[in-house]
mmCIF file of C-alpha atoms and ligand atoms in Angstrom:
data_model
loop_
_atom_site.group_PDB
_atom_site.id
_atom_site.type_symbol
_atom_site.label_atom_id
_atom_site.label_comp_id
_atom_site.label_asym_id
_atom_site.label_seq_id
_atom_site.Cartn_x
_atom_site.Cartn_y
_atom_site.Cartn_z
ATOM 1 C CA MET A 1 218.543 -58.899 203.139
ATOM 2 C CA ASN A 2 216.792 -61.594 205.271
ATOM 3 C CA LEU A 3 217.584 -65.189 205.043
ATOM 4 C CA LEU A 4 214.974 -66.354 202.438
ATOM 5 C CA GLU A 5 216.294 -63.381 200.101
ATOM 6 C CA LEU A 6 219.884 -64.540 200.735
ATOM 7 C CA VAL A 7 219.071 -67.802 199.573
ATOM 8 C CA ASP A 8 217.015 -66.460 196.554
ATOM 9 C CA SER A 9 219.901 -64.265 195.503
ATOM 10 C CA ALA A 10 222.392 -67.215 195.952
ATOM 11 C CA ASN A 11 219.988 -69.258 193.745
ATOM 12 C CA ALA A 12 219.981 -66.550 191.114
ATOM 13 C CA GLN A 13 223.724 -66.289 191.259
ATOM 14 C CA GLY A 14 224.283 -69.810 190.574
ATOM 15 C CA ASP A 15 224.333 -71.453 187.201
ATOM 16 C CA ALA A 16 221.523 -72.983 185.517
ATOM 17 C CA LYS A 17 221.640 -76.751 185.373
ATOM 18 C CA LEU A 18 223.600 -77.806 182.312
ATOM 19 C CA LEU A 19 222.366 -80.793 180.277
ATOM 20 C CA ARG A 20 223.927 -82.163 177.400
ATOM 21 C CA ALA A 21 221.767 -85.228 176.479
ATOM 22 C CA ARG A 22 218.152 -85.624 175.843
ATOM 23 C CA GLY A 23 217.587 -88.367 178.175
ATOM 24 C CA GLU A 24 219.045 -85.914 181.053
ATOM 25 C CA LEU A 25 216.786 -83.119 179.641
ATOM 26 C CA ARG A 26 213.499 -85.501 179.896
ATOM 27 C CA ASP A 27 214.541 -86.599 183.430
ATOM 28 C CA ALA A 28 215.042 -83.193 184.689
ATOM 29 C CA LEU A 29 211.648 -82.057 183.252
ATOM 30 C CA ALA A 30 209.673 -84.950 184.690
ATOM 31 C CA PRO A 31 208.669 -83.803 187.955
ATOM 32 C CA THR A 32 207.244 -80.687 186.218
ATOM 33 C CA ARG A 33 205.512 -82.486 183.931
ATOM 34 C CA ARG A 34 204.146 -85.160 186.537
ATOM 35 C CA GLU A 35 202.649 -81.923 188.252
ATOM 36 C CA GLY A 36 201.081 -80.584 185.564
ATOM 37 C CA GLY A 37 203.412 -77.369 185.552
ATOM 38 C CA ALA A 38 204.095 -75.325 182.528
ATOM 39 C CA ILE A 39 207.257 -75.661 180.431
ATOM 40 C CA GLY A 40 208.800 -72.673 178.854
ATOM 41 C CA LEU A 41 211.515 -72.652 176.139
ATOM 42 C CA VAL A 42 213.841 -70.171 174.581
ATOM 43 C CA PRO A 43 216.028 -71.417 171.736
ATOM 44 C CA THR A 44 219.217 -69.527 171.442
ATOM 45 C CA MET A 45 222.781 -69.808 169.716
ATOM 46 C CA GLY A 46 224.210 -68.444 172.890
ATOM 47 C CA CYS A 47 226.578 -65.446 173.198
ATOM 48 C CA LEU A 48 223.718 -63.868 175.270
ATOM 49 C CA HIS A 49 222.659 -60.083 175.174
ATOM 50 C CA GLU A 50 219.495 -58.519 176.421
ATOM 51 C CA GLY A 51 217.598 -59.596 173.552
ATOM 52 C CA HIS A 52 218.021 -63.379 174.750
ATOM 53 C CA LEU A 53 217.459 -62.209 178.240
ATOM 54 C CA SER A 54 214.087 -60.637 177.799
ATOM 55 C CA LEU A 55 212.840 -63.914 176.186
ATOM 56 C CA ILE A 56 214.298 -65.856 179.359
ATOM 57 C CA ARG A 57 212.722 -63.292 181.824
ATOM 58 C CA ALA A 58 209.255 -63.682 180.019
ATOM 59 C CA ALA A 59 209.209 -67.472 180.178
ATOM 60 C CA ARG A 60 210.418 -67.138 183.831
ATOM 61 C CA ALA A 61 207.179 -64.976 184.742
ATOM 62 C CA GLU A 62 204.854 -67.475 182.952
ATOM 63 C CA CYS A 63 206.220 -70.837 183.317
ATOM 64 C CA ASP A 64 207.044 -73.528 186.328
ATOM 65 C CA ALA A 65 210.247 -74.911 184.453
ATOM 66 C CA VAL A 66 212.194 -72.630 181.957
ATOM 67 C CA VAL A 67 214.454 -74.332 179.585
ATOM 68 C CA MET A 68 217.058 -72.174 177.633
ATOM 69 C CA SER A 69 218.549 -74.217 174.569
ATOM 70 C CA LEU A 70 222.170 -73.319 173.614
ATOM 71 C CA PHE A 71 223.165 -74.809 170.171
ATOM 72 C CA VAL A 72 225.164 -73.097 167.359
ATOM 73 C CA ASN A 73 223.109 -75.227 164.699
ATOM 74 C CA PRO A 74 225.453 -75.852 161.755
ATOM 75 C CA THR A 75 222.597 -76.955 159.264
ATOM 76 C CA GLN A 76 221.079 -73.408 159.226
ATOM 77 C CA PHE A 77 224.742 -71.610 158.183
ATOM 78 C CA GLY A 78 225.178 -71.193 154.533
ATOM 79 C CA PRO A 79 228.764 -72.587 153.079
ATOM 80 C CA GLY A 80 229.744 -68.698 153.085
ATOM 81 C CA GLU A 81 228.658 -67.920 156.638
ATOM 82 C CA ASP A 82 230.320 -67.417 159.929
ATOM 83 C CA LEU A 83 229.872 -71.022 161.685
ATOM 84 C CA GLU A 84 233.431 -71.132 162.618
ATOM 85 C CA ARG A 85 233.813 -67.930 164.138
ATOM 86 C CA TYR A 86 230.365 -67.587 165.656
ATOM 87 C CA PRO A 87 231.077 -66.098 169.041
ATOM 88 C CA ARG A 88 230.914 -68.748 171.978
ATOM 89 C CA ASP A 89 231.129 -68.410 175.731
ATOM 90 C CA GLU A 90 229.332 -70.859 177.465
ATOM 91 C CA GLN A 91 230.312 -70.027 181.015
ATOM 92 C CA ARG A 92 228.917 -66.621 180.677
ATOM 93 C CA ASP A 93 225.815 -67.964 178.965
ATOM 94 C CA LEU A 94 225.147 -70.321 181.910
ATOM 95 C CA ARG A 95 225.599 -67.367 184.449
ATOM 96 C CA LEU A 96 223.509 -64.996 182.356
ATOM 97 C CA ALA A 97 220.612 -67.414 181.768
ATOM 98 C CA ALA A 98 220.574 -68.225 185.398
ATOM 99 C CA GLU A 99 220.337 -64.718 186.580
ATOM 100 C CA ALA A 100 217.416 -64.182 184.075
ATOM 101 C CA GLY A 101 215.524 -66.999 185.290
ATOM 102 C CA ALA A 102 216.252 -70.131 183.219
ATOM 103 C CA ASP A 103 216.324 -73.404 185.493
ATOM 104 C CA PHE A 104 217.979 -75.434 182.641
ATOM 105 C CA VAL A 105 220.488 -74.784 179.834
ATOM 106 C CA TYR A 106 220.107 -77.618 177.226
ATOM 107 C CA ALA A 107 223.562 -77.532 175.126
ATOM 108 C CA PRO A 108 223.874 -80.695 173.527
ATOM 109 C CA PRO A 109 226.912 -81.415 171.156
ATOM 110 C CA VAL A 110 226.325 -81.789 167.305
ATOM 111 C CA GLU A 111 226.414 -85.558 167.395
ATOM 112 C CA GLU A 112 223.236 -85.408 169.755
ATOM 113 C CA VAL A 113 221.230 -83.385 167.420
ATOM 114 C CA TYR A 114 222.494 -84.929 164.358
ATOM 115 C CA PRO A 115 223.745 -88.549 164.666
ATOM 116 C CA ASP A 116 225.357 -90.623 161.849
ATOM 117 C CA GLY A 117 222.640 -91.307 159.015
ATOM 118 C CA PHE A 118 220.568 -88.208 159.797
ATOM 119 C CA ALA A 119 218.480 -88.071 156.879
ATOM 120 C CA THR A 120 215.163 -85.872 157.802
ATOM 121 C CA GLN A 121 214.581 -82.217 157.221
ATOM 122 C CA VAL A 122 211.673 -79.914 157.871
ATOM 123 C CA GLU A 123 210.877 -77.470 155.215
ATOM 124 C CA VAL A 124 208.231 -74.470 155.327
ATOM 125 C CA SER A 125 207.855 -73.926 151.637
ATOM 126 C CA GLY A 126 206.441 -71.026 149.572
ATOM 127 C CA GLU A 127 206.454 -67.324 150.111
ATOM 128 C CA LEU A 128 207.383 -67.670 153.711
ATOM 129 C CA THR A 129 210.895 -68.863 153.033
ATOM 130 C CA GLY A 130 211.151 -67.910 149.314
ATOM 131 C CA VAL A 131 211.606 -64.184 149.888
ATOM 132 C CA LEU A 132 213.878 -61.763 151.925
ATOM 133 C CA ASP A 133 216.818 -64.302 151.054
ATOM 134 C CA GLY A 134 219.381 -61.693 149.940
ATOM 135 C CA ASP A 135 222.555 -62.802 148.690
ATOM 136 C CA PRO A 136 222.190 -66.545 147.690
ATOM 137 C CA ALA A 137 225.976 -66.860 147.945
ATOM 138 C CA ARG A 138 225.731 -66.156 151.607
ATOM 139 C CA ARG A 139 222.564 -67.547 152.744
ATOM 140 C CA GLY A 140 220.360 -69.987 150.570
ATOM 141 C CA PRO A 141 217.262 -72.006 151.078
ATOM 142 C CA GLU A 142 219.088 -74.463 153.386
ATOM 143 C CA HIS A 143 218.986 -71.708 156.159
ATOM 144 C CA PHE A 144 215.396 -71.875 157.155
ATOM 145 C CA ARG A 145 215.223 -75.820 156.478
ATOM 146 C CA GLY A 146 218.091 -75.911 158.934
ATOM 147 C CA VAL A 147 215.906 -73.529 161.414
ATOM 148 C CA ALA A 148 212.856 -75.399 161.082
ATOM 149 C CA THR A 149 214.560 -79.067 161.484
ATOM 150 C CA VAL A 150 216.328 -77.989 164.623
ATOM 151 C CA VAL A 151 213.241 -76.143 166.262
ATOM 152 C CA ALA A 152 211.008 -79.245 165.457
ATOM 153 C CA LYS A 153 213.926 -81.327 167.194
ATOM 154 C CA LEU A 154 213.912 -78.987 170.063
ATOM 155 C CA PHE A 155 210.115 -78.898 170.445
ATOM 156 C CA ASN A 156 210.127 -82.614 170.671
ATOM 157 C CA SER A 157 213.122 -83.057 173.028
ATOM 158 C CA VAL A 158 211.661 -80.227 175.375
ATOM 159 C CA GLY A 159 207.931 -80.520 174.958
ATOM 160 C CA PRO A 160 207.400 -76.852 175.808
ATOM 161 C CA ASP A 161 203.703 -75.389 176.421
ATOM 162 C CA VAL A 162 205.258 -72.049 175.305
ATOM 163 C CA ALA A 163 208.350 -71.020 173.283
ATOM 164 C CA TRP A 164 209.484 -67.697 172.883
ATOM 165 C CA PHE A 165 211.406 -66.085 169.967
ATOM 166 C CA GLY A 166 212.286 -62.387 169.301
ATOM 167 C CA GLN A 167 210.867 -60.160 166.381
ATOM 168 C CA LYS A 168 214.503 -59.431 165.588
ATOM 169 C CA ASP A 169 214.311 -62.473 163.356
ATOM 170 C CA ALA A 170 210.581 -61.580 162.129
ATOM 171 C CA GLN A 171 210.728 -64.186 159.293
ATOM 172 C CA GLN A 172 212.116 -66.889 161.317
ATOM 173 C CA ALA A 173 209.018 -66.336 163.903
ATOM 174 C CA LEU A 174 206.840 -66.519 161.032
ATOM 175 C CA VAL A 175 208.313 -69.888 159.707
ATOM 176 C CA ILE A 176 208.310 -71.445 163.333
ATOM 177 C CA ARG A 177 204.601 -70.373 163.914
ATOM 178 C CA ARG A 178 203.706 -71.900 160.462
ATOM 179 C CA MET A 179 205.640 -75.050 161.247
ATOM 180 C CA ALA A 180 203.934 -75.631 164.638
ATOM 181 C CA ARG A 181 200.443 -75.261 163.162
ATOM 182 C CA ASP A 182 201.023 -77.050 160.126
ATOM 183 C CA LEU A 183 202.750 -80.031 162.115
ATOM 184 C CA ASP A 184 200.534 -80.014 165.314
ATOM 185 C CA PHE A 185 203.147 -78.858 167.654
ATOM 186 C CA PRO A 186 201.072 -78.574 170.908
ATOM 187 C CA VAL A 187 202.933 -75.377 171.704
ATOM 188 C CA ARG A 188 202.204 -71.697 171.813
ATOM 189 C CA ILE A 189 204.652 -69.348 170.120
ATOM 190 C CA GLU A 190 205.115 -65.997 171.631
ATOM 191 C CA VAL A 191 207.173 -63.374 169.735
ATOM 192 C CA LEU A 192 208.609 -60.469 171.720
ATOM 193 C CA PRO A 193 210.034 -57.032 170.641
ATOM 194 C CA ILE A 194 213.490 -56.000 169.414
ATOM 195 C CA VAL A 195 215.639 -54.976 172.332
ATOM 196 C CA ARG A 196 218.169 -52.400 171.173
ATOM 197 C CA GLU A 197 221.270 -50.580 171.971
ATOM 198 C CA ALA A 198 220.856 -47.158 173.124
ATOM 199 C CA ASP A 199 221.901 -45.771 169.812
ATOM 200 C CA GLY A 200 219.194 -47.936 168.074
ATOM 201 C CA LEU A 201 221.399 -50.803 166.713
ATOM 202 C CA ALA A 202 219.243 -53.976 167.243
ATOM 203 C CA MET A 203 221.140 -56.267 169.667
ATOM 204 C CA SER A 204 222.954 -59.326 168.096
ATOM 205 C CA SER A 205 225.685 -61.767 168.882
ATOM 206 C CA ARG A 206 227.123 -60.783 165.610
ATOM 207 C CA ASN A 207 227.507 -57.139 166.506
ATOM 208 C CA ALA A 208 230.853 -58.531 168.337
ATOM 209 C CA TYR A 209 232.275 -58.538 164.804
ATOM 210 C CA LEU A 210 231.963 -54.994 164.213
ATOM 211 C CA ASP A 211 235.114 -52.600 164.606
ATOM 212 C CA PRO A 212 234.701 -49.217 166.238
ATOM 213 C CA ARG A 213 233.856 -47.517 162.457
ATOM 214 C CA ASP A 214 231.664 -50.280 161.444
ATOM 215 C CA ARG A 215 229.803 -50.121 164.826
ATOM 216 C CA GLU A 216 229.167 -46.709 164.177
ATOM 217 C CA ARG A 217 227.935 -46.978 160.650
ATOM 218 C CA ALA A 218 225.564 -49.588 161.613
ATOM 219 C CA THR A 219 223.240 -47.209 163.576
ATOM 220 C CA ALA A 220 222.185 -46.362 159.925
ATOM 221 C CA LEU A 221 220.110 -49.677 159.885
ATOM 222 C CA SER A 222 217.818 -48.429 162.617
ATOM 223 C CA ARG A 223 217.703 -45.113 161.371
ATOM 224 C CA ALA A 224 216.774 -45.984 157.949
ATOM 225 C CA LEU A 225 213.844 -48.231 159.385
ATOM 226 C CA ARG A 226 212.635 -45.396 161.356
ATOM 227 C CA LEU A 227 212.654 -43.242 158.378
ATOM 228 C CA VAL A 228 210.352 -45.459 156.827
ATOM 229 C CA GLU A 229 208.098 -45.600 159.679
ATOM 230 C CA GLU A 230 207.742 -41.828 159.957
ATOM 231 C CA ARG A 231 207.347 -40.927 156.261
ATOM 232 C CA ALA A 232 205.484 -43.925 154.628
ATOM 233 C CA PRO A 233 202.179 -42.752 155.925
ATOM 234 C CA ALA A 234 202.427 -39.293 154.335
ATOM 235 C CA GLU A 235 204.638 -39.898 151.365
ATOM 236 C CA GLY A 236 204.061 -43.540 150.528
ATOM 237 C CA LEU A 237 205.814 -46.571 150.970
ATOM 238 C CA ALA A 238 208.087 -46.367 147.792
ATOM 239 C CA ALA A 239 209.142 -42.667 148.670
ATOM 240 C CA ALA A 240 210.031 -43.748 152.187
ATOM 241 C CA LEU A 241 212.021 -46.642 151.301
ATOM 242 C CA ALA A 242 213.961 -44.540 148.821
ATOM 243 C CA ALA A 243 214.688 -42.258 152.010
ATOM 244 C CA ALA A 244 215.980 -45.258 153.808
ATOM 245 C CA ARG A 245 218.141 -46.329 150.961
ATOM 246 C CA ALA A 246 219.851 -42.865 150.857
ATOM 247 C CA GLU A 247 220.319 -43.192 154.808
ATOM 248 C CA LEU A 248 222.231 -46.133 154.312
ATOM 249 C CA SER A 249 223.996 -44.931 151.207
ATOM 250 C CA ALA A 250 225.315 -42.105 153.201
ATOM 251 C CA ALA A 251 226.746 -44.490 155.583
ATOM 252 C CA GLY A 252 228.468 -46.250 152.834
ATOM 253 C CA LEU A 253 226.188 -49.215 153.108
ATOM 254 C CA GLU A 254 224.317 -51.236 150.528
ATOM 255 C CA PRO A 255 221.295 -53.453 151.585
ATOM 256 C CA GLU A 256 221.534 -57.004 150.466
ATOM 257 C CA TYR A 257 217.428 -56.340 150.784
ATOM 258 C CA LEU A 258 215.378 -53.594 152.008
ATOM 259 C CA GLU A 259 211.473 -54.499 151.531
ATOM 260 C CA ALA A 260 208.125 -53.884 152.580
ATOM 261 C CA ARG A 261 206.040 -57.032 153.205
ATOM 262 C CA ASP A 262 202.948 -58.182 154.650
ATOM 263 C CA ALA A 263 203.817 -58.956 158.182
ATOM 264 C CA GLU A 264 201.722 -62.008 158.551
ATOM 265 C CA ASP A 265 202.339 -63.962 155.181
ATOM 266 C CA LEU A 266 205.274 -61.903 153.566
ATOM 267 C CA SER A 267 203.419 -61.266 150.305
ATOM 268 C CA PRO A 268 204.503 -58.077 148.501
ATOM 269 C CA VAL A 269 202.815 -54.625 149.621
ATOM 270 C CA SER A 270 203.021 -51.407 147.611
ATOM 271 C CA GLU A 271 201.221 -49.292 150.026
ATOM 272 C CA LEU A 272 200.269 -49.209 153.932
ATOM 273 C CA GLY A 273 196.741 -50.728 154.254
ATOM 274 C CA ARG A 274 194.623 -52.427 156.713
ATOM 275 C CA ARG A 275 197.000 -55.126 157.627
ATOM 276 C CA PRO A 276 200.477 -54.413 159.455
ATOM 277 C CA VAL A 277 203.262 -54.198 157.184
ATOM 278 C CA LEU A 278 206.889 -55.550 157.988
ATOM 279 C CA VAL A 279 209.944 -53.425 156.625
ATOM 280 C CA ALA A 280 212.805 -55.630 156.696
ATOM 281 C CA LEU A 281 216.647 -55.180 155.641
ATOM 282 C CA ALA A 282 219.772 -57.257 155.724
ATOM 283 C CA VAL A 283 223.024 -55.189 155.331
ATOM 284 C CA GLN A 284 226.911 -56.378 155.256
ATOM 285 C CA VAL A 285 228.413 -54.081 157.712
ATOM 286 C CA GLY A 286 232.173 -54.863 157.578
ATOM 287 C CA ALA A 287 232.701 -58.317 158.933
ATOM 288 C CA ALA A 288 229.165 -58.656 160.073
ATOM 289 C CA ARG A 289 225.756 -59.388 158.094
ATOM 290 C CA LEU A 290 223.187 -57.517 160.232
ATOM 291 C CA ILE A 291 219.277 -57.699 159.898
ATOM 292 C CA ASP A 292 216.629 -55.523 161.229
ATOM 293 C CA ASN A 293 213.187 -54.591 160.842
ATOM 294 C CA VAL A 294 210.113 -52.527 161.981
ATOM 295 C CA LEU A 295 206.422 -53.431 161.944
ATOM 296 C CA ILE A 296 204.278 -50.489 160.840
ATOM 297 C CA GLU A 297 200.799 -51.314 162.464
ATOM 298 C CA PRO A 298 197.546 -49.931 160.481
ATOM 299 C CA ARG A 299 196.462 -46.520 161.541
ATOM 300 C CA PRO A 300 192.999 -46.530 163.218
ATOM 301 C CA THR A 301 190.323 -45.649 160.672
ATOM 302 C CA GLN A 302 186.534 -44.981 161.170
ATOM 303 C CA GLU A 303 185.158 -48.300 160.157
ATOM 304 C CA ASN A 304 188.328 -49.891 161.726
ATOM 305 C CA PRO A 305 188.843 -48.144 165.105
HETATM 306 P P1 AMP B 1 220.000 -66.261 168.454
HETATM 307 O O1 AMP B 1 220.881 -66.706 169.463
HETATM 308 O O2 AMP B 1 220.512 -65.113 167.494
HETATM 309 O O3 AMP B 1 219.368 -67.421 167.393
HETATM 310 O O4 AMP B 1 218.533 -65.578 168.847
HETATM 311 C C1 AMP B 1 217.690 -66.493 169.946
HETATM 312 C C2 AMP B 1 216.554 -65.998 170.024
HETATM 313 O O5 AMP B 1 216.729 -64.497 170.307
HETATM 314 C C3 AMP B 1 215.805 -65.462 168.527
HETATM 315 O O6 AMP B 1 214.476 -65.842 168.806
HETATM 316 C C4 AMP B 1 215.912 -64.337 168.184
HETATM 317 O O7 AMP B 1 214.984 -63.628 167.436
HETATM 318 C C5 AMP B 1 216.217 -63.657 169.618
HETATM 319 N N1 AMP B 1 216.736 -62.191 169.626
HETATM 320 C C6 AMP B 1 218.072 -61.925 169.192
HETATM 321 N N2 AMP B 1 218.300 -60.763 169.263
HETATM 322 C C7 AMP B 1 217.329 -60.182 169.726
HETATM 323 C C8 AMP B 1 217.111 -58.874 170.095
HETATM 324 N N3 AMP B 1 217.809 -57.844 169.824
HETATM 325 N N4 AMP B 1 215.659 -58.449 170.508
HETATM 326 C C9 AMP B 1 214.980 -59.535 170.803
HETATM 327 N N5 AMP B 1 214.970 -61.028 170.464
HETATM 328 C C10 AMP B 1 216.086 -61.194 169.933
#
């Protein structure tokens, strides 16, 4: 290893700079902004895994300054959800974020984001948020209001040129795209594929809640989605979804929802057609509510090669 590589690897092993206040964040980004450099943002709730890291690496490859936000946003959790026990490990997150290429980790306290008297909400209404809700006792309409509001605030605080999100939360990515478009946020939204464990389970911070037996049962989610992907073209969506239900049921799992919808506007679809179809599910597996999805691209046709 030469000296330059040594310095690089020392930097890579150092922590990313931790910022708690919006003012500090603005000051830290000022030089990049002054020089016309590109700023990238990766919003997360921490407890990082390879899914998050894939987003940070993509931001690093394209931007001059990379900010990862780390904020377990209380307003997007329903009353029956897991806000209190959501896994947190800031030291580990700082190290992993830096190794993946983040320059700054913006981890504000709740009062910085929601000061006393906070009274403004961003709501993307209509079909994008009124579907795929699952059990309203667990996750209600406040969820996407909380997500859209906090992401709007992060866009204003960071001022990113590009922001990265995961296809794992497909509906969330659609909601954020729509919000950015409707409210004229000058930011490009990038959505990257789902990163999975070797046995197919989509990576998620909530996988930490699974005991060994539930961890094994959870592999049925991606198997069920693969069945839909494989069978729908020949057998039709209804039969493919029935096969997926049977796969879940064999693992003792009952989905909160398992649905096929238009991948761009979430309108209902009954058959594969000329537009991409999103097949999404949410399932309670032991202590964890897990979500997963697959995107089925239209088959090329003669008119539409
Ligand atoms: P979270 O910390 O769960 O709020 O996720 C932060 C970002 O990482 C969101 O844009 C997620 O969609 C994305 N993400 C979470 N899990 C994965 C995964 N397995 N693959 C790709 N992206 C993911």
